[in-house]
Amino acid sequence: MNAPLAIIGGTGLTSIPGLAIERREMVKTPYGPPSGPLSHGELNGRKIVFLARHGHRHSIPPHKINYRANIWALKSLGVTHIIAVAAVGGIDDACSPLAIVIPDQIIDYTYSREHTFFEGRPGKVEHIDFTYPYSSFLRECLMTSAEKMALKFVSTGTYGVVQGPRLETAAEVQRMKRDGCTVVGMTGMPEAALAREVGLEYACCALVVNWAAGIMGETEINLSDLEDAVNTGIKNVRVLLAQLLAHAYPI
Ligand code: HPA
């Protein structure tokens, strides 16, 4: 039987050390190829499927990711639950670099992405409820694990999803702050909505890797600092995921 739980790894998480990979599978979908092969493996005694969102070599930029193929591939393998890991910038004071944020809301600023499976069938216009875009069950699993491991985490947040690949201007971040965004990233949508469209439970584990543009006054974003924060912070994300798989995920 395939694993019901998948992890989608973002920047910094192109593989999971410790994941004993049993096989890699390239899944064909009606939407073209996913970001790469899906790895079936076992971590902490639990079978999971892992997919690197940006590809194995981190070569697919956020706006070129085939989100539909990724979600379709996971669904077709029998996955029912997805934990999506993403690197983000912090807007709210609480979301400082290296914090782990478990957002409960989304504002979507992306454009020109293939964002739905519901392309219109004769006589059928389909919608989804998206009031609460994330799975409360999976969010609880993430929070329980973070608490248990004494990791610095923020238990709510609004993930503002931007088109990228450039970072924002200071004015754009101020607008996002006024809108209520607490973190900003490039990959949270349409992934979350597509998961909902096909009935998958989905939650995001966001790692803050920089202060968003202009939040720290006139300082510009230093991309090498950002990369260092990814490499440092992702270790905590790995600890959290290991704990979640071993103890906090009852399915
Ligand atoms: N903006 C958008 N995406 C990001 C950021 C940011 O500041 N940091 C990491 N991903």
PDB file of C-alpha atoms and ligand atoms in Angstrom:
ATOM      1  CA  MET A   1       0.000   0.000   0.000  1.00  0.00           C
ATOM      2  CA  ASN A   2       1.210   3.504  -0.725  1.00  0.00           C
ATOM      3  CA  ALA A   3       1.693   5.963   2.123  1.00  0.00           C
ATOM      4  CA  PRO A   4      -1.242   8.272   2.912  1.00  0.00           C
ATOM      5  CA  LEU A   5       1.135  11.074   3.952  1.00  0.00           C
ATOM      6  CA  ALA A   6       3.266  13.144   1.612  1.00  0.00           C
ATOM      7  CA  ILE A   7       5.811  15.817   2.322  1.00  0.00           C
ATOM      8  CA  ILE A   8       6.394  18.462  -0.312  1.00  0.00           C
ATOM      9  CA  GLY A   9       9.833  19.904   0.298  1.00  0.00           C
ATOM     10  CA  GLY A  10      10.565  23.493  -0.621  1.00  0.00           C
ATOM     11  CA  THR A  11      13.783  25.516  -0.689  1.00  0.00           C
ATOM     12  CA  GLY A  12      16.343  23.800   1.534  1.00  0.00           C
ATOM     13  CA  LEU A  13      14.439  20.567   1.650  1.00  0.00           C
ATOM     14  CA  THR A  14      15.154  18.871  -1.667  1.00  0.00           C
ATOM     15  CA  SER A  15      15.711  15.602   0.171  1.00  0.00           C
ATOM     16  CA  ILE A  16      15.116  14.192   3.629  1.00  0.00           C
ATOM     17  CA  PRO A  17      18.204  12.703   5.217  1.00  0.00           C
ATOM     18  CA  GLY A  18      17.194   9.561   7.061  1.00  0.00           C
ATOM     19  CA  LEU A  19      14.408   8.786   4.622  1.00  0.00           C
ATOM     20  CA  ALA A  20      15.048   5.189   3.560  1.00  0.00           C
ATOM     21  CA  ILE A  21      13.941   5.385  -0.060  1.00  0.00           C
ATOM     22  CA  GLU A  22      12.384   2.173  -1.330  1.00  0.00           C
ATOM     23  CA  ARG A  23      11.648   3.384  -4.837  1.00  0.00           C
ATOM     24  CA  ARG A  24      11.365   6.479  -6.955  1.00  0.00           C
ATOM     25  CA  GLU A  25       8.417   6.807  -9.252  1.00  0.00           C
ATOM     26  CA  MET A  26       7.889   9.185 -12.157  1.00  0.00           C
ATOM     27  CA  VAL A  27       4.131   9.611 -12.289  1.00  0.00           C
ATOM     28  CA  LYS A  28       2.385  10.550 -15.538  1.00  0.00           C
ATOM     29  CA  THR A  29      -0.434  13.050 -15.183  1.00  0.00           C
ATOM     30  CA  PRO A  30      -2.876  14.689 -17.624  1.00  0.00           C
ATOM     31  CA  TYR A  31      -1.105  17.970 -16.799  1.00  0.00           C
ATOM     32  CA  GLY A  32       2.412  16.902 -17.710  1.00  0.00           C
ATOM     33  CA  PRO A  33       5.273  15.830 -15.496  1.00  0.00           C
ATOM     34  CA  PRO A  34       5.512  16.674 -11.802  1.00  0.00           C
ATOM     35  CA  SER A  35       8.619  18.451 -10.452  1.00  0.00           C
ATOM     36  CA  GLY A  36      10.469  15.143 -10.308  1.00  0.00           C
ATOM     37  CA  PRO A  37      10.143  11.546  -9.272  1.00  0.00           C
ATOM     38  CA  LEU A  38       8.125  10.836  -6.158  1.00  0.00           C
ATOM     39  CA  SER A  39      10.165   9.032  -3.536  1.00  0.00           C
ATOM     40  CA  HIS A  40       8.476   6.273  -1.572  1.00  0.00           C
ATOM     41  CA  GLY A  41      10.260   5.615   1.667  1.00  0.00           C
ATOM     42  CA  GLU A  42      10.208   5.140   5.373  1.00  0.00           C
ATOM     43  CA  LEU A  43      11.124   7.695   8.013  1.00  0.00           C
ATOM     44  CA  ASN A  44      10.873   7.013  11.731  1.00  0.00           C
ATOM     45  CA  GLY A  45       8.925   3.846  11.108  1.00  0.00           C
ATOM     46  CA  ARG A  46       6.367   5.513   8.884  1.00  0.00           C
ATOM     47  CA  LYS A  47       5.902   5.224   5.153  1.00  0.00           C
ATOM     48  CA  ILE A  48       5.760   8.539   3.351  1.00  0.00           C
ATOM     49  CA  VAL A  49       5.952   9.944  -0.139  1.00  0.00           C
ATOM     50  CA  PHE A  50       8.369  12.822  -0.709  1.00  0.00           C
ATOM     51  CA  LEU A  51       8.374  15.319  -3.552  1.00  0.00           C
ATOM     52  CA  ALA A  52      10.884  18.134  -4.037  1.00  0.00           C
ATOM     53  CA  ARG A  53       8.752  21.053  -5.229  1.00  0.00           C
ATOM     54  CA  HIS A  54      11.563  22.818  -7.094  1.00  0.00           C
ATOM     55  CA  GLY A  55      12.971  19.568  -8.512  1.00  0.00           C
ATOM     56  CA  HIS A  56      15.884  17.489  -7.287  1.00  0.00           C
ATOM     57  CA  ARG A  57      18.474  20.102  -8.131  1.00  0.00           C
ATOM     58  CA  HIS A  58      16.341  23.031  -7.060  1.00  0.00           C
ATOM     59  CA  SER A  59      16.058  24.243 -10.631  1.00  0.00           C
ATOM     60  CA  ILE A  60      12.342  25.029 -11.085  1.00  0.00           C
ATOM     61  CA  PRO A  61      11.446  28.601 -10.079  1.00  0.00           C
ATOM     62  CA  PRO A  62       8.185  29.179  -8.137  1.00  0.00           C
ATOM     63  CA  HIS A  63       6.205  30.472 -11.124  1.00  0.00           C
ATOM     64  CA  LYS A  64       7.251  27.535 -13.347  1.00  0.00           C
ATOM     65  CA  ILE A  65       6.301  24.752 -10.928  1.00  0.00           C
ATOM     66  CA  ASN A  66       3.668  22.452 -12.354  1.00  0.00           C
ATOM     67  CA  TYR A  67       1.475  22.584  -9.254  1.00  0.00           C
ATOM     68  CA  ARG A  68      -1.356  20.707 -10.920  1.00  0.00           C
ATOM     69  CA  ALA A  69       0.885  17.808 -11.939  1.00  0.00           C
ATOM     70  CA  ASN A  70       2.395  17.626  -8.442  1.00  0.00           C
ATOM     71  CA  ILE A  71      -0.956  17.472  -6.660  1.00  0.00           C
ATOM     72  CA  TRP A  72      -2.460  15.152  -9.251  1.00  0.00           C
ATOM     73  CA  ALA A  73       0.500  12.776  -8.972  1.00  0.00           C
ATOM     74  CA  LEU A  74       0.206  12.620  -5.170  1.00  0.00           C
ATOM     75  CA  LYS A  75      -3.548  12.074  -5.338  1.00  0.00           C
ATOM     76  CA  SER A  76      -3.155   9.320  -7.908  1.00  0.00           C
ATOM     77  CA  LEU A  77      -0.730   7.478  -5.613  1.00  0.00           C
ATOM     78  CA  GLY A  78      -3.360   7.332  -2.863  1.00  0.00           C
ATOM     79  CA  VAL A  79      -1.919  10.121  -0.731  1.00  0.00           C
ATOM     80  CA  THR A  80      -4.560  11.691   1.522  1.00  0.00           C
ATOM     81  CA  HIS A  81      -2.516  14.159   3.623  1.00  0.00           C
ATOM     82  CA  ILE A  82       0.177  16.653   2.605  1.00  0.00           C
ATOM     83  CA  ILE A  83       2.607  18.636   4.720  1.00  0.00           C
ATOM     84  CA  ALA A  84       4.033  21.393   2.548  1.00  0.00           C
ATOM     85  CA  VAL A  85       7.311  22.937   3.657  1.00  0.00           C
ATOM     86  CA  ALA A  86       8.082  26.458   2.434  1.00  0.00           C
ATOM     87  CA  ALA A  87      10.685  29.156   3.039  1.00  0.00           C
ATOM     88  CA  VAL A  88       9.129  32.570   3.667  1.00  0.00           C
ATOM     89  CA  GLY A  89       9.969  36.132   4.630  1.00  0.00           C
ATOM     90  CA  GLY A  90       8.701  37.501   7.944  1.00  0.00           C
ATOM     91  CA  ILE A  91       6.376  40.523   7.995  1.00  0.00           C
ATOM     92  CA  ASP A  92       4.900  40.354  11.505  1.00  0.00           C
ATOM     93  CA  ASP A  93       7.212  40.968  14.497  1.00  0.00           C
ATOM     94  CA  ALA A  94       6.593  37.436  15.774  1.00  0.00           C
ATOM     95  CA  CYS A  95       7.747  35.912  12.479  1.00  0.00           C
ATOM     96  CA  SER A  96      11.454  36.543  12.860  1.00  0.00           C
ATOM     97  CA  PRO A  97      14.119  34.656  10.916  1.00  0.00           C
ATOM     98  CA  LEU A  98      14.360  30.969  11.908  1.00  0.00           C
ATOM     99  CA  ALA A  99      10.850  30.905  13.370  1.00  0.00           C
ATOM    100  CA  ILE A 100       8.562  28.161  12.162  1.00  0.00           C
ATOM    101  CA  VAL A 101       5.120  29.466  11.252  1.00  0.00           C
ATOM    102  CA  ILE A 102       2.036  27.283  10.871  1.00  0.00           C
ATOM    103  CA  PRO A 103      -0.229  29.603   8.902  1.00  0.00           C
ATOM    104  CA  ASP A 104      -3.994  29.377   9.094  1.00  0.00           C
ATOM    105  CA  GLN A 105      -4.831  31.810   6.290  1.00  0.00           C
ATOM    106  CA  ILE A 106      -3.720  32.726   2.780  1.00  0.00           C
ATOM    107  CA  ILE A 107      -3.884  35.800   0.593  1.00  0.00           C
ATOM    108  CA  ASP A 108      -3.111  34.968  -3.002  1.00  0.00           C
ATOM    109  CA  TYR A 109      -1.268  37.612  -5.054  1.00  0.00           C
ATOM    110  CA  THR A 110      -0.072  35.222  -7.763  1.00  0.00           C
ATOM    111  CA  TYR A 111      -1.111  35.460 -11.389  1.00  0.00           C
ATOM    112  CA  SER A 112      -0.772  33.505 -14.647  1.00  0.00           C
ATOM    113  CA  ARG A 113      -0.417  30.177 -12.865  1.00  0.00           C
ATOM    114  CA  GLU A 114      -2.482  27.129 -13.799  1.00  0.00           C
ATOM    115  CA  HIS A 115      -4.501  27.271 -10.641  1.00  0.00           C
ATOM    116  CA  THR A 116      -7.436  24.890 -10.947  1.00  0.00           C
ATOM    117  CA  PHE A 117      -8.492  21.408 -12.000  1.00  0.00           C
ATOM    118  CA  PHE A 118     -12.004  22.742 -12.582  1.00  0.00           C
ATOM    119  CA  GLU A 119     -11.678  23.845 -16.169  1.00  0.00           C
ATOM    120  CA  GLY A 120     -15.379  23.633 -16.893  1.00  0.00           C
ATOM    121  CA  ARG A 121     -17.240  20.543 -17.935  1.00  0.00           C
ATOM    122  CA  PRO A 122     -20.517  20.770 -19.836  1.00  0.00           C
ATOM    123  CA  GLY A 123     -23.282  21.559 -17.384  1.00  0.00           C
ATOM    124  CA  LYS A 124     -20.950  21.568 -14.413  1.00  0.00           C
ATOM    125  CA  VAL A 125     -19.424  24.629 -12.780  1.00  0.00           C
ATOM    126  CA  GLU A 126     -17.516  23.491  -9.718  1.00  0.00           C
ATOM    127  CA  HIS A 127     -16.368  25.435  -6.669  1.00  0.00           C
ATOM    128  CA  ILE A 128     -14.669  24.616  -3.385  1.00  0.00           C
ATOM    129  CA  ASP A 129     -15.105  26.101   0.043  1.00  0.00           C
ATOM    130  CA  PHE A 130     -11.770  27.680   0.984  1.00  0.00           C
ATOM    131  CA  THR A 131     -12.757  29.690   4.079  1.00  0.00           C
ATOM    132  CA  TYR A 132     -10.120  27.855   6.064  1.00  0.00           C
ATOM    133  CA  PRO A 133      -7.520  26.863   3.510  1.00  0.00           C
ATOM    134  CA  TYR A 134      -5.492  24.531   5.717  1.00  0.00           C
ATOM    135  CA  SER A 135      -6.313  21.255   7.432  1.00  0.00           C
ATOM    136  CA  SER A 136      -6.912  21.897  11.128  1.00  0.00           C
ATOM    137  CA  PHE A 137      -6.007  18.292  11.849  1.00  0.00           C
ATOM    138  CA  LEU A 138      -2.574  18.570  10.207  1.00  0.00           C
ATOM    139  CA  ARG A 139      -1.965  21.984  11.762  1.00  0.00           C
ATOM    140  CA  GLU A 140      -2.581  20.431  15.173  1.00  0.00           C
ATOM    141  CA  CYS A 141      -0.133  17.627  14.368  1.00  0.00           C
ATOM    142  CA  LEU A 142       2.496  20.238  13.430  1.00  0.00           C
ATOM    143  CA  MET A 143       1.896  22.296  16.567  1.00  0.00           C
ATOM    144  CA  THR A 144       1.961  19.290  18.894  1.00  0.00           C
ATOM    145  CA  SER A 145       5.271  18.232  17.375  1.00  0.00           C
ATOM    146  CA  ALA A 146       6.794  21.703  17.584  1.00  0.00           C
ATOM    147  CA  GLU A 147       5.740  22.031  21.233  1.00  0.00           C
ATOM    148  CA  LYS A 148       7.116  18.628  22.087  1.00  0.00           C
ATOM    149  CA  MET A 149      10.488  19.480  20.563  1.00  0.00           C
ATOM    150  CA  ALA A 150      10.514  22.957  22.185  1.00  0.00           C
ATOM    151  CA  LEU A 151      10.892  24.626  18.797  1.00  0.00           C
ATOM    152  CA  LYS A 152      10.200  28.314  18.370  1.00  0.00           C
ATOM    153  CA  PHE A 153       6.968  28.382  16.385  1.00  0.00           C
ATOM    154  CA  VAL A 154       4.102  30.736  15.630  1.00  0.00           C
ATOM    155  CA  SER A 155       0.750  28.983  15.727  1.00  0.00           C
ATOM    156  CA  THR A 156      -1.206  31.184  13.307  1.00  0.00           C
ATOM    157  CA  GLY A 157      -0.416  33.423  10.393  1.00  0.00           C
ATOM    158  CA  THR A 158      -1.504  34.691   7.035  1.00  0.00           C
ATOM    159  CA  TYR A 159       0.677  33.540   4.189  1.00  0.00           C
ATOM    160  CA  GLY A 160       0.760  36.136   1.409  1.00  0.00           C
ATOM    161  CA  VAL A 161       1.715  34.309  -1.757  1.00  0.00           C
ATOM    162  CA  VAL A 162       3.503  36.356  -4.416  1.00  0.00           C
ATOM    163  CA  GLN A 163       4.447  35.582  -7.976  1.00  0.00           C
ATOM    164  CA  GLY A 164       8.226  35.871  -7.715  1.00  0.00           C
ATOM    165  CA  PRO A 165      10.879  35.022  -8.530  1.00  0.00           C
ATOM    166  CA  ARG A 166      11.952  38.508  -7.503  1.00  0.00           C
ATOM    167  CA  LEU A 167      11.558  39.560  -3.909  1.00  0.00           C
ATOM    168  CA  GLU A 168       9.141  42.370  -3.062  1.00  0.00           C
ATOM    169  CA  THR A 169       9.601  46.111  -2.869  1.00  0.00           C
ATOM    170  CA  ALA A 170       9.293  47.711   0.562  1.00  0.00           C
ATOM    171  CA  ALA A 171       5.997  49.299  -0.520  1.00  0.00           C
ATOM    172  CA  GLU A 172       4.592  45.955  -1.611  1.00  0.00           C
ATOM    173  CA  VAL A 173       5.432  44.485   1.773  1.00  0.00           C
ATOM    174  CA  GLN A 174       3.775  47.460   3.526  1.00  0.00           C
ATOM    175  CA  ARG A 175       0.663  46.835   1.473  1.00  0.00           C
ATOM    176  CA  MET A 176       0.745  43.161   2.382  1.00  0.00           C
ATOM    177  CA  LYS A 177       1.114  44.106   6.037  1.00  0.00           C
ATOM    178  CA  ARG A 178      -1.947  46.343   5.778  1.00  0.00           C
ATOM    179  CA  ASP A 179      -3.791  43.466   4.143  1.00  0.00           C
ATOM    180  CA  GLY A 180      -2.999  41.325   7.178  1.00  0.00           C
ATOM    181  CA  CYS A 181      -0.200  39.114   5.821  1.00  0.00           C
ATOM    182  CA  THR A 182       2.277  37.964   8.456  1.00  0.00           C
ATOM    183  CA  VAL A 183       4.630  36.080   6.133  1.00  0.00           C
ATOM    184  CA  VAL A 184       5.385  36.228   2.415  1.00  0.00           C
ATOM    185  CA  GLY A 185       6.421  33.404   0.107  1.00  0.00           C
ATOM    186  CA  MET A 186       6.124  32.286  -3.491  1.00  0.00           C
ATOM    187  CA  THR A 187       4.812  28.722  -3.508  1.00  0.00           C
ATOM    188  CA  GLY A 188       1.791  28.487  -1.215  1.00  0.00           C
ATOM    189  CA  MET A 189      -0.677  28.959  -4.070  1.00  0.00           C
ATOM    190  CA  PRO A 190      -2.170  27.436  -6.096  1.00  0.00           C
ATOM    191  CA  GLU A 191      -0.822  24.362  -4.302  1.00  0.00           C
ATOM    192  CA  ALA A 192      -3.179  24.634  -1.297  1.00  0.00           C
ATOM    193  CA  ALA A 193      -6.288  25.240  -3.414  1.00  0.00           C
ATOM    194  CA  LEU A 194      -5.478  22.406  -5.806  1.00  0.00           C
ATOM    195  CA  ALA A 195      -5.106  20.049  -2.842  1.00  0.00           C
ATOM    196  CA  ARG A 196      -8.553  21.139  -1.614  1.00  0.00           C
ATOM    197  CA  GLU A 197     -10.043  20.657  -5.080  1.00  0.00           C
ATOM    198  CA  VAL A 198      -9.100  16.978  -5.035  1.00  0.00           C
ATOM    199  CA  GLY A 199     -10.022  16.478  -1.390  1.00  0.00           C
ATOM    200  CA  LEU A 200      -6.556  16.254   0.173  1.00  0.00           C
ATOM    201  CA  GLU A 201      -5.820  17.414   3.706  1.00  0.00           C
ATOM    202  CA  TYR A 202      -3.047  19.982   3.408  1.00  0.00           C
ATOM    203  CA  ALA A 203      -1.076  22.133   5.840  1.00  0.00           C
ATOM    204  CA  CYS A 204       1.967  24.348   5.527  1.00  0.00           C
ATOM    205  CA  CYS A 205       5.067  24.399   7.666  1.00  0.00           C
ATOM    206  CA  ALA A 206       6.715  27.726   6.849  1.00  0.00           C
ATOM    207  CA  LEU A 207      10.276  28.502   7.806  1.00  0.00           C
ATOM    208  CA  VAL A 208      11.113  32.199   8.076  1.00  0.00           C
ATOM    209  CA  VAL A 209      14.464  32.834   6.393  1.00  0.00           C
ATOM    210  CA  ASN A 210      14.603  36.659   6.260  1.00  0.00           C
ATOM    211  CA  TRP A 211      12.759  39.783   7.258  1.00  0.00           C
ATOM    212  CA  ALA A 212      10.570  40.779   4.321  1.00  0.00           C
ATOM    213  CA  ALA A 213      11.719  43.763   2.255  1.00  0.00           C
ATOM    214  CA  GLY A 214      11.740  47.035   4.199  1.00  0.00           C
ATOM    215  CA  ILE A 215      10.638  45.530   7.506  1.00  0.00           C
ATOM    216  CA  MET A 216      14.062  46.232   8.987  1.00  0.00           C
ATOM    217  CA  GLY A 217      14.139  49.862   7.899  1.00  0.00           C
ATOM    218  CA  GLU A 218      16.453  50.640   5.016  1.00  0.00           C
ATOM    219  CA  THR A 219      18.427  47.418   5.115  1.00  0.00           C
ATOM    220  CA  GLU A 220      18.261  45.465   1.867  1.00  0.00           C
ATOM    221  CA  ILE A 221      17.788  41.699   1.832  1.00  0.00           C
ATOM    222  CA  ASN A 222      21.110  39.903   1.815  1.00  0.00           C
ATOM    223  CA  LEU A 223      20.668  36.770  -0.252  1.00  0.00           C
ATOM    224  CA  SER A 224      23.621  34.988   1.254  1.00  0.00           C
ATOM    225  CA  ASP A 225      22.231  35.577   4.773  1.00  0.00           C
ATOM    226  CA  LEU A 226      18.942  34.234   3.499  1.00  0.00           C
ATOM    227  CA  GLU A 227      20.647  31.059   2.273  1.00  0.00           C
ATOM    228  CA  ASP A 228      22.423  30.637   5.623  1.00  0.00           C
ATOM    229  CA  ALA A 229      19.072  30.931   7.411  1.00  0.00           C
ATOM    230  CA  VAL A 230      17.602  28.260   5.118  1.00  0.00           C
ATOM    231  CA  ASN A 231      20.442  25.894   5.960  1.00  0.00           C
ATOM    232  CA  THR A 232      20.221  26.553   9.698  1.00  0.00           C
ATOM    233  CA  GLY A 233      16.448  26.643  10.011  1.00  0.00           C
ATOM    234  CA  ILE A 234      15.724  23.579   7.920  1.00  0.00           C
ATOM    235  CA  LYS A 235      17.382  21.460  10.623  1.00  0.00           C
ATOM    236  CA  ASN A 236      14.551  22.399  12.983  1.00  0.00           C
ATOM    237  CA  VAL A 237      11.994  21.610  10.304  1.00  0.00           C
ATOM    238  CA  ARG A 238      13.552  18.161   9.965  1.00  0.00           C
ATOM    239  CA  VAL A 239      13.363  17.659  13.743  1.00  0.00           C
ATOM    240  CA  LEU A 240       9.710  18.699  13.664  1.00  0.00           C
ATOM    241  CA  LEU A 241       8.877  16.338  10.789  1.00  0.00           C
ATOM    242  CA  ALA A 242      10.671  13.433  12.444  1.00  0.00           C
ATOM    243  CA  GLN A 243       8.714  14.018  15.645  1.00  0.00           C
ATOM    244  CA  LEU A 244       5.464  14.342  13.718  1.00  0.00           C
ATOM    245  CA  LEU A 245       5.990  11.055  11.928  1.00  0.00           C
ATOM    246  CA  ALA A 246       7.087   9.174  15.002  1.00  0.00           C
ATOM    247  CA  HIS A 247       4.456  10.411  17.457  1.00  0.00           C
ATOM    248  CA  ALA A 248       2.011  13.038  16.307  1.00  0.00           C
ATOM    249  CA  TYR A 249       0.456  11.641  13.162  1.00  0.00           C
ATOM    250  CA  PRO A 250      -2.139   9.041  14.051  1.00  0.00           C
ATOM    251  CA  ILE A 251      -3.123   7.877  10.567  1.00  0.00           C
TER     252      ILE A 251
HETATM  253  N1  HPA B   1       9.557  37.113  -0.155  1.00  0.00           N
HETATM  254  C1  HPA B   1       9.032  36.170  -0.944  1.00  0.00           C
HETATM  255  N2  HPA B   1       9.390  34.900  -0.874  1.00  0.00           N
HETATM  256  C2  HPA B   1      10.298  34.554   0.042  1.00  0.00           C
HETATM  257  C3  HPA B   1      10.894  35.501   0.899  1.00  0.00           C
HETATM  258  C4  HPA B   1      10.500  36.852   0.798  1.00  0.00           C
HETATM  259  O1  HPA B   1      10.983  37.755   1.514  1.00  0.00           O
HETATM  260  N3  HPA B   1      11.787  34.822   1.666  1.00  0.00           N
HETATM  261  C5  HPA B   1      11.712  33.525   1.297  1.00  0.00           C
HETATM  262  N4  HPA B   1      10.820  33.357   0.313  1.00  0.00           N
END
